[in-house]
Structures are given as C-alpha cells and as structure tokens.
PDB file of C-alpha atoms in Angstrom:
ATOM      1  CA  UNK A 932    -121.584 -13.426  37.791  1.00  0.00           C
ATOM      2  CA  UNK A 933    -120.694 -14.716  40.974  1.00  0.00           C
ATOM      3  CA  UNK A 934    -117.181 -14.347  42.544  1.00  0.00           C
ATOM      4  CA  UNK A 935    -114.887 -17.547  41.807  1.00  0.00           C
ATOM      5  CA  UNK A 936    -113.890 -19.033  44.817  1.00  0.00           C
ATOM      6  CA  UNK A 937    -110.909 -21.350  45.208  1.00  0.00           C
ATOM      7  CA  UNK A 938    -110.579 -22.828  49.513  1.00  0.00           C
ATOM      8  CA  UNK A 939    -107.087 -23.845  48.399  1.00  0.00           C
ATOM      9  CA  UNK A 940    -106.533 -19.974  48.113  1.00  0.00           C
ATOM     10  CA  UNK A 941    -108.398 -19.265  51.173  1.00  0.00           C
ATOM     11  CA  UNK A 942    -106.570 -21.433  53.394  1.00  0.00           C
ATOM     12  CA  UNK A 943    -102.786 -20.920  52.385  1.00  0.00           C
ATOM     13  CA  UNK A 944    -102.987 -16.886  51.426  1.00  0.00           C
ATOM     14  CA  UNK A 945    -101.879 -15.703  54.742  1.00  0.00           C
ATOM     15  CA  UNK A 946     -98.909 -18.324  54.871  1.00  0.00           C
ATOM     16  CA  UNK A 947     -98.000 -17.140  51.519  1.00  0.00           C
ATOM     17  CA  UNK A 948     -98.076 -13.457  52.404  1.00  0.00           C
ATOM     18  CA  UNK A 949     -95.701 -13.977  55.435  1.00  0.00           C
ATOM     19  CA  UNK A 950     -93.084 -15.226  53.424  1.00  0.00           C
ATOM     20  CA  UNK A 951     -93.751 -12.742  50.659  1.00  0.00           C
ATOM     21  CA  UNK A 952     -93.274  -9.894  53.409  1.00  0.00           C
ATOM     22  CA  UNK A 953     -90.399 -10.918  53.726  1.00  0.00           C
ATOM     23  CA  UNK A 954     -88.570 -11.766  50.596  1.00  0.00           C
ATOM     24  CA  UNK A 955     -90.574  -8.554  48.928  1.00  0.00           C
ATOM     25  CA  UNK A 956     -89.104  -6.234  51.174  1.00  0.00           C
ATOM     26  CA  UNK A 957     -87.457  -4.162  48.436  1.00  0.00           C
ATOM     27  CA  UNK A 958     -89.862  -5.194  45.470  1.00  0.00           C
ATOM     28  CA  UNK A 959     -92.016  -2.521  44.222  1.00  0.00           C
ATOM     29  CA  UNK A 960     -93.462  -4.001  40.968  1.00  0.00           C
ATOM     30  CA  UNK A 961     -95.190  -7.796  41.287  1.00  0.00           C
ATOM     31  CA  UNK A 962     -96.351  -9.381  38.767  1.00  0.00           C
ATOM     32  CA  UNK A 963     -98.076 -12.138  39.364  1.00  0.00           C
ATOM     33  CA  UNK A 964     -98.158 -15.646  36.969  1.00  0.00           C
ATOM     34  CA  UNK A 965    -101.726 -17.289  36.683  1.00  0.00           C
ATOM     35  CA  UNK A 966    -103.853 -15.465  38.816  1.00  0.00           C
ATOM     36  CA  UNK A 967    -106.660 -18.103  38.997  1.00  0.00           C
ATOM     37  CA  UNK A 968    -109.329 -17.073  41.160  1.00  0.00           C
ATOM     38  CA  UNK A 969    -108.019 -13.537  41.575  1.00  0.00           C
ATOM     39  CA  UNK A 970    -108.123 -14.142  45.768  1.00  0.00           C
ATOM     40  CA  UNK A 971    -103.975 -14.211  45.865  1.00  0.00           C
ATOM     41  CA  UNK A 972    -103.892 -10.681  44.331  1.00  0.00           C
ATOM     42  CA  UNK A 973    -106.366  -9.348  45.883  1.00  0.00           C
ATOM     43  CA  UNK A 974    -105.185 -10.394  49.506  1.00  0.00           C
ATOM     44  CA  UNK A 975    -101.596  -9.610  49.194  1.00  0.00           C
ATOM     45  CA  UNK A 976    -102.048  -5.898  48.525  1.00  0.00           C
ATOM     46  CA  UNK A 977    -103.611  -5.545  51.645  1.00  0.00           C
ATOM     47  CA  UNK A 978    -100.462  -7.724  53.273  1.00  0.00           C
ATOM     48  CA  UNK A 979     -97.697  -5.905  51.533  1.00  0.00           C
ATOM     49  CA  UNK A 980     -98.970  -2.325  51.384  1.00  0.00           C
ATOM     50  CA  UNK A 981     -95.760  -0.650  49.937  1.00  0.00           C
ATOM     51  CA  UNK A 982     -96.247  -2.724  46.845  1.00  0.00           C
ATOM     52  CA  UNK A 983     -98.392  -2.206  42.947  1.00  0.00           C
ATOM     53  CA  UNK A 984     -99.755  -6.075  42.128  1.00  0.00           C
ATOM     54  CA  UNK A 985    -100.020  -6.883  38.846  1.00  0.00           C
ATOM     55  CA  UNK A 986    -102.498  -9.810  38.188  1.00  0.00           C
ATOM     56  CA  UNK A 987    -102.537 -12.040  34.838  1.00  0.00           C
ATOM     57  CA  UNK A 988    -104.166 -15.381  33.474  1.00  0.00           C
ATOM     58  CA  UNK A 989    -106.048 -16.410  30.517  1.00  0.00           C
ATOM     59  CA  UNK A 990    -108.421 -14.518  28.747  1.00  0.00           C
ATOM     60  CA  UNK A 991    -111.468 -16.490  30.407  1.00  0.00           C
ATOM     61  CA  UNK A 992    -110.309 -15.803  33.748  1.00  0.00           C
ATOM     62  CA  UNK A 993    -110.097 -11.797  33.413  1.00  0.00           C
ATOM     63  CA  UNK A 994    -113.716 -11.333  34.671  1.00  0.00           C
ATOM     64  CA  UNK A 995    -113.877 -13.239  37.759  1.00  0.00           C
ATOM     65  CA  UNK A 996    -110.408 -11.844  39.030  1.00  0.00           C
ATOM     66  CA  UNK A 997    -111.755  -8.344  38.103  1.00  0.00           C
ATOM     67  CA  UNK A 998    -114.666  -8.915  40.144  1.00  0.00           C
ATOM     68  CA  UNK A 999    -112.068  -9.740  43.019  1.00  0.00           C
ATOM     69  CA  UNK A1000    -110.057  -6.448  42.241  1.00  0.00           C
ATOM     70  CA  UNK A1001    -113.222  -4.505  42.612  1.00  0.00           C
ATOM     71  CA  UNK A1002    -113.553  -5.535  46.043  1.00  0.00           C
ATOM     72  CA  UNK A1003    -110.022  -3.771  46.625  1.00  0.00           C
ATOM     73  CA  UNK A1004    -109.661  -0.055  47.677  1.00  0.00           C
ATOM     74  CA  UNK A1005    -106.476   0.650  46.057  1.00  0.00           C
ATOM     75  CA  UNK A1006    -104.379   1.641  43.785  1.00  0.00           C
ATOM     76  CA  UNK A1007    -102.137  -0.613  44.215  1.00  0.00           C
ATOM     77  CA  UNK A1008    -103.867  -3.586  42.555  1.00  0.00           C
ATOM     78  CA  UNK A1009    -103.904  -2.603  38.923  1.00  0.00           C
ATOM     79  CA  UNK A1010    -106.269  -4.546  36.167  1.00  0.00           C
ATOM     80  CA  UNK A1011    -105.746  -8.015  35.453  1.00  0.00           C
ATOM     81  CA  UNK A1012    -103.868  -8.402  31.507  1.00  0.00           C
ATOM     82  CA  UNK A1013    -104.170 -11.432  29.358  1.00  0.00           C
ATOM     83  CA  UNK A1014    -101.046 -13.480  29.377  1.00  0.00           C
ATOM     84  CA  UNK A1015     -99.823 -17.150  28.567  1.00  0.00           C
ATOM     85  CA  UNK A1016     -96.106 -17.952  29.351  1.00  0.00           C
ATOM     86  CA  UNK A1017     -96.344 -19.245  25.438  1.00  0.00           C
ATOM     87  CA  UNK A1018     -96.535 -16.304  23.915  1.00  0.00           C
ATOM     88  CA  UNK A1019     -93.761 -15.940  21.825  1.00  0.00           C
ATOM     89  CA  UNK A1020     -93.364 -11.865  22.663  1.00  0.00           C
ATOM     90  CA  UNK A1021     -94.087 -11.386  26.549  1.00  0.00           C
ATOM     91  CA  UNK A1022     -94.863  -7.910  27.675  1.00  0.00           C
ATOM     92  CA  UNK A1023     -92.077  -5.095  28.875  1.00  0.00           C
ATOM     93  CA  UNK A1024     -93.811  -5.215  32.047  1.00  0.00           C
ATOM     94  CA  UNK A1025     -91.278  -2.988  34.526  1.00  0.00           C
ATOM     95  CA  UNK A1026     -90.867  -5.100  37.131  1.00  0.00           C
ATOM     96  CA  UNK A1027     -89.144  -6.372  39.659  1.00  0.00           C
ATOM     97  CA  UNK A1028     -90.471  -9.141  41.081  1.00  0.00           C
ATOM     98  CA  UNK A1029     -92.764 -11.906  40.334  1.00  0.00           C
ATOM     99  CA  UNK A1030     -94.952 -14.349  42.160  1.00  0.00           C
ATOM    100  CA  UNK A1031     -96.552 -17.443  40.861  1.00  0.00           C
ATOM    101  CA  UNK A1032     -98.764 -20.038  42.659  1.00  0.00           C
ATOM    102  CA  UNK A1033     -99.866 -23.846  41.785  1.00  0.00           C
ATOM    103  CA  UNK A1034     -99.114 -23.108  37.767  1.00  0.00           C
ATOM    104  CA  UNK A1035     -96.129 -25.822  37.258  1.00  0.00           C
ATOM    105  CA  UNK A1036     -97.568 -29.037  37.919  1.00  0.00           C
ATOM    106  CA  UNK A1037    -100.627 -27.264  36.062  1.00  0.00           C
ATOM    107  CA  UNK A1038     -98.713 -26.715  32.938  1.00  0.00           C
ATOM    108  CA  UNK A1039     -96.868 -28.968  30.832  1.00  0.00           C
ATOM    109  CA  UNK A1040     -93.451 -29.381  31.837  1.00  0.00           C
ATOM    110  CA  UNK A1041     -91.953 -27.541  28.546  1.00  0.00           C
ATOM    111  CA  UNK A1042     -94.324 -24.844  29.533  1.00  0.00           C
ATOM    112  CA  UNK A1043     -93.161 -24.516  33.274  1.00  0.00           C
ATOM    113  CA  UNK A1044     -89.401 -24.472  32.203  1.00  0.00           C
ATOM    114  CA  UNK A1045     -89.987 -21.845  29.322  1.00  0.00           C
ATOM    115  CA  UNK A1046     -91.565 -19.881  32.491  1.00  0.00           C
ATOM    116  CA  UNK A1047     -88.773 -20.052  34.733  1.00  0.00           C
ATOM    117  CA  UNK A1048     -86.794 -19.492  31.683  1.00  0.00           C
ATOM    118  CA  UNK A1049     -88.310 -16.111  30.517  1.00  0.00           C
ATOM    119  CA  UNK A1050     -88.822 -15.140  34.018  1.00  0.00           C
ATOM    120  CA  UNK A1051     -85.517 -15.301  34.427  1.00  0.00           C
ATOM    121  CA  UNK A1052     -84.269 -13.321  31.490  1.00  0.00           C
ATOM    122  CA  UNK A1053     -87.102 -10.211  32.126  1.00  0.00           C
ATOM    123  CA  UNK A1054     -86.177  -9.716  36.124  1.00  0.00           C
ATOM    124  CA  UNK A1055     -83.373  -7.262  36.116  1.00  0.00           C
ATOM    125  CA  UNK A1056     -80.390  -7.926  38.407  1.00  0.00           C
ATOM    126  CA  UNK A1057     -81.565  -7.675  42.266  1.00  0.00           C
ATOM    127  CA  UNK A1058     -84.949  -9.262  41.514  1.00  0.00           C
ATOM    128  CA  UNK A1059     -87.146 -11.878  42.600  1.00  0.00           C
ATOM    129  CA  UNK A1060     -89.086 -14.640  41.408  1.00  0.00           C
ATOM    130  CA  UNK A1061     -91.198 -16.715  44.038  1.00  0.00           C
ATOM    131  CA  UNK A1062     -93.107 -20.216  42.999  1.00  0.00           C
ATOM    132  CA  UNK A1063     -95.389 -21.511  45.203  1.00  0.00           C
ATOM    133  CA  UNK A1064     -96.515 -25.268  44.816  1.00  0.00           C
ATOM    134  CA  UNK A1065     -96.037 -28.845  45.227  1.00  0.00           C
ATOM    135  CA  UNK A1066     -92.501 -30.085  44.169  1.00  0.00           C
ATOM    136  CA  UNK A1067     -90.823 -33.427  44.169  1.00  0.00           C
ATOM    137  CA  UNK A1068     -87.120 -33.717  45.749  1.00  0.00           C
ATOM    138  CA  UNK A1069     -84.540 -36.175  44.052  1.00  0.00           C
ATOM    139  CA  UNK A1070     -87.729 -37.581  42.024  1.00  0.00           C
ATOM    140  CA  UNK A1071     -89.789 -38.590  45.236  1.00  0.00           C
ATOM    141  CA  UNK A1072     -92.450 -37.270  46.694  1.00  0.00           C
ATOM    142  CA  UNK A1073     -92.343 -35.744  49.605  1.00  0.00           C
ATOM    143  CA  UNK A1074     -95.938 -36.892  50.895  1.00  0.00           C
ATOM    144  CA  UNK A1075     -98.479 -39.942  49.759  1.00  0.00           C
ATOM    145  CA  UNK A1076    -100.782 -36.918  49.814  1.00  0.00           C
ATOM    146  CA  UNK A1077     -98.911 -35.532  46.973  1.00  0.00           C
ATOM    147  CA  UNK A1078     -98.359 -38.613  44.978  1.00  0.00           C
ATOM    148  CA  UNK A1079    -102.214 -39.113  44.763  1.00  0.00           C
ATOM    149  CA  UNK A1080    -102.457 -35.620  43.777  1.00  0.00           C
ATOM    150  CA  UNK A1081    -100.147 -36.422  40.906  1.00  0.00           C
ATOM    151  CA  UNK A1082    -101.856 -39.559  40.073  1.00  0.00           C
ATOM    152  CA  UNK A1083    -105.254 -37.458  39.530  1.00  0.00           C
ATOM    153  CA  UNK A1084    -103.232 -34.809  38.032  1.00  0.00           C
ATOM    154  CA  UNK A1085    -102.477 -37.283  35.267  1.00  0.00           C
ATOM    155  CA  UNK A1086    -105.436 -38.883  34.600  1.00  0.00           C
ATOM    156  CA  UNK A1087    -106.813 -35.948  33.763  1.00  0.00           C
ATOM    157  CA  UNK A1088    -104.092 -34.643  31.632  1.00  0.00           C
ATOM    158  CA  UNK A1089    -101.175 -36.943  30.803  1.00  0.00           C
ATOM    159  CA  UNK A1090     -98.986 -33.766  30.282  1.00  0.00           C
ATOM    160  CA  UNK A1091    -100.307 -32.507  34.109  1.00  0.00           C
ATOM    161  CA  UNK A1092     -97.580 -33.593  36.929  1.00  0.00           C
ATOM    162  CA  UNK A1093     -95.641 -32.343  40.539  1.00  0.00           C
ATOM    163  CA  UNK A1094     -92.199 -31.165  39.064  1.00  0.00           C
ATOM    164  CA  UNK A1095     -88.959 -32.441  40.292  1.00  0.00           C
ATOM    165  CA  UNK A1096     -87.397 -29.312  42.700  1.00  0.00           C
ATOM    166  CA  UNK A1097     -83.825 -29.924  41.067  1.00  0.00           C
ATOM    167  CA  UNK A1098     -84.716 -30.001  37.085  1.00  0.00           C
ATOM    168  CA  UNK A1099     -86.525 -26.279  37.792  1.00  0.00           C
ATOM    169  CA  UNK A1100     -83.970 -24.905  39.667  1.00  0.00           C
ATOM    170  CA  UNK A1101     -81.101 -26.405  37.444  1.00  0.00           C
ATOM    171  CA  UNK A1102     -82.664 -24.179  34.804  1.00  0.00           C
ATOM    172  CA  UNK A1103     -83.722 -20.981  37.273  1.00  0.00           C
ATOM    173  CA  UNK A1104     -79.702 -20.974  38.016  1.00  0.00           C
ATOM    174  CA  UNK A1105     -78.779 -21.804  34.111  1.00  0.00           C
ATOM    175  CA  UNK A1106     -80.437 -18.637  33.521  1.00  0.00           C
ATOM    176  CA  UNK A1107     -79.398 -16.200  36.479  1.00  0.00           C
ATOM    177  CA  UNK A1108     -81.534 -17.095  38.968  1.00  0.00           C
ATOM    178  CA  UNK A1109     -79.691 -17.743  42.688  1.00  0.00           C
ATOM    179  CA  UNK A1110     -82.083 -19.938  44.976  1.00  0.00           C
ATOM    180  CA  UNK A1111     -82.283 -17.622  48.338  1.00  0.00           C
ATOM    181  CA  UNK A1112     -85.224 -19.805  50.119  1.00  0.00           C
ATOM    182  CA  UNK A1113     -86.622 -22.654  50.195  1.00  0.00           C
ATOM    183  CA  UNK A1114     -89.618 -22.554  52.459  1.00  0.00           C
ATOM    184  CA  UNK A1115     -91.758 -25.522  53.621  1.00  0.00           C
ATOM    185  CA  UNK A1116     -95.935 -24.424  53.690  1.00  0.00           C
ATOM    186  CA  UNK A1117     -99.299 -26.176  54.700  1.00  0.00           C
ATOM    187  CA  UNK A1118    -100.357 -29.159  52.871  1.00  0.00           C
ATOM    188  CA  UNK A1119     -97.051 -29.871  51.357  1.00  0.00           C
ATOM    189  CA  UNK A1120     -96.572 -27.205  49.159  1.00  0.00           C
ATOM    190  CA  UNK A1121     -93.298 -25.571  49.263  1.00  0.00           C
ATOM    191  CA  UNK A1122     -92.876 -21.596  48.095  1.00  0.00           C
ATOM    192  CA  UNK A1123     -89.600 -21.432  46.526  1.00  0.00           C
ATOM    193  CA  UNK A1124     -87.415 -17.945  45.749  1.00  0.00           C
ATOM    194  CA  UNK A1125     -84.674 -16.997  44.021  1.00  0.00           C
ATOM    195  CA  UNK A1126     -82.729 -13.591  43.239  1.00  0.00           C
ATOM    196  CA  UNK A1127     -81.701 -12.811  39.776  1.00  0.00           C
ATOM    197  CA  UNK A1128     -77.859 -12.292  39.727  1.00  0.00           C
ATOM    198  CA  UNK A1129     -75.703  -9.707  37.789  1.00  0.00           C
ATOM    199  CA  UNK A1130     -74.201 -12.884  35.541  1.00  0.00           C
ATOM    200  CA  UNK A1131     -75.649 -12.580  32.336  1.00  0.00           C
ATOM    201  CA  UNK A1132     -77.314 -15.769  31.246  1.00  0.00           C
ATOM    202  CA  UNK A1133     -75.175 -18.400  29.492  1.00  0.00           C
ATOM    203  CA  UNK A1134     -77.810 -18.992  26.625  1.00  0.00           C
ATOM    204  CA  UNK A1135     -80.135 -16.169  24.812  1.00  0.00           C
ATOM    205  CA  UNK A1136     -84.248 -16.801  25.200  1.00  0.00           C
ATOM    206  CA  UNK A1137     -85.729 -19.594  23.518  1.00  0.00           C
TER     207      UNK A1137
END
C-alpha cells in the first residue's frame, strides 16, 4: 500500500503549525479530529516537539495514516484510534487540547455542531480546541473561490456545505468555549481557536 497523499495537506501544514505553536504553548495532550491522510499528524510532532499527537478517523483510514506514523521517529505520535464524532460514548481520552482540519463542511451540519458540542464538554477548563477550514461570515462567502467549492461540495452530497463562522461559534460559547483567535490562512481557509472556560455549560451533552 502506497502512502495517501493529500497536496491540500502539503501546502498549508507549515501555516497551520505556526499558529498551532503558538496557541499550543501549554498543551501537552492533542488529539486530533479526522486525521485524513495522516500528513497533519505526522508533521506537527516534528513542529511542536514538547507535545504527544493523538491521530483519529474512520476505520478505513487507520492504515494509510499508520503508514505516515511509521515514517515518524517518536514517541510522541501515538497510533491512530477509530473514532466518529457520532458515537454515542466518545473515549476518556486525557487531553487537553484538540485540533481538527477541513472536517465541518465535510460533515453534515448536525454532525459538525455535535463536534463542537462534545468537544466542548471533554476539554477541561484551560483547554483548547482549534478548527481549521473554510467558513462563511454573516452567511457570505468570503471568496468566489469558496462559493464554487461549496457548490461542488453539494452536488456531491446535499448534506456537504462551508459552515456559517457565527452558528459554530454561537454553540462553541453555549457550551464553554471562549473564541481567543481568529486567524486568516492560504486559500481562504481560516483556523479558528477557542479556550474552554471554568463556566460550566448551560445544557448537559446531547
């Protein structure tokens, strides 16, 4: 089996780790949302040296992103798990921090919030969530580049689609979540982060 390969990965990982350095200064435990190709994971534990990455994705997606873990010389990228943000029981995991990239507009919208949701409720106080992506602000989008990305999105899958920046962090803060950065990256994409607060969330998990 040949490595998976993903050039969207390729050309925005270093981007992504420079903001990461930053907002993971104090993170020790990552773990990371849809780990696709298995590059992101991979890459970032070479960037951000002080912390243990914790890949996850689908069951069909285990062996390529082991194949990428392989490649590492670490301890500090541990073996990819099995994981869908549907399951009704997720994992006590020990983390405190965790990074997700191109998932929500991937996902159907129930599925993204119940993410942000859960995400919320498992990061104890202090921690941090970071989404990378495309997002729309005040229901436009911010490039024609991304509206024709949204337009294929949906003819493949109707339930596919670039989510609205305010509806996912109305329910990130709903839940504890504080939005700490907003940053813009290449090709439109933005790489949002948010602290989880002491205030205990105003609704139990759904």
């Amino acid at each position: 089996m040949d490595k998976p390969f993903s050039q969207a990965c390729e050309n925005n990982k270093q981007p992504i780790a420079d903001v990461l350095k930053r907002v993971f200064d104090h993170s020790e435990r990552v773990f990371e949302i849809g780990s696709g190709t298995g590059q992101h994971a991979s890459w970032m534990v070479s960037e951000l040296t002080h912390l243990q990455w914790l890949p996850s994705d689908c069951e069909v997606n285990l062996p390529g992103i082991r194949l990428w873990c392989e490649g590492v010389n670490t301890e500090q990228l541990m073996p990819p798990v099995v994981f869908d943000v549907n399951d009704s029981d997720w994992p006590d995991l020990h983390i405190d921090a965790v990074f997700s990239a191109n998932t929500a507009h991937i996902m159907p919208l129930d599925a993204a919030e119940r993410m942000v949701r859960r995400v919320a409720l498992k990061l104890p106080t202090g921690g941090v969530f970071a989404l990378y992506g495309p997002f729309n602000y005040s229901g436009q989008f911010t490039s024609e580049s991304n509206a024709n990305f949204d337009q294929w999105l949906k003819s493949n899958n109707s339930l596919q689609g670039i989510r609205n920046f305010e509806d996912i962090n109305k329910i990130a803060t709903h839940f504890g979540l504080s939005l700490y950065e907003d940053n813009s990256m290449p090709a439109n994409n933005r790489l949002l982060v948010w602290v989880k607060q002491a205030v205990a969330p105003l609704k139990p998990e759904q």
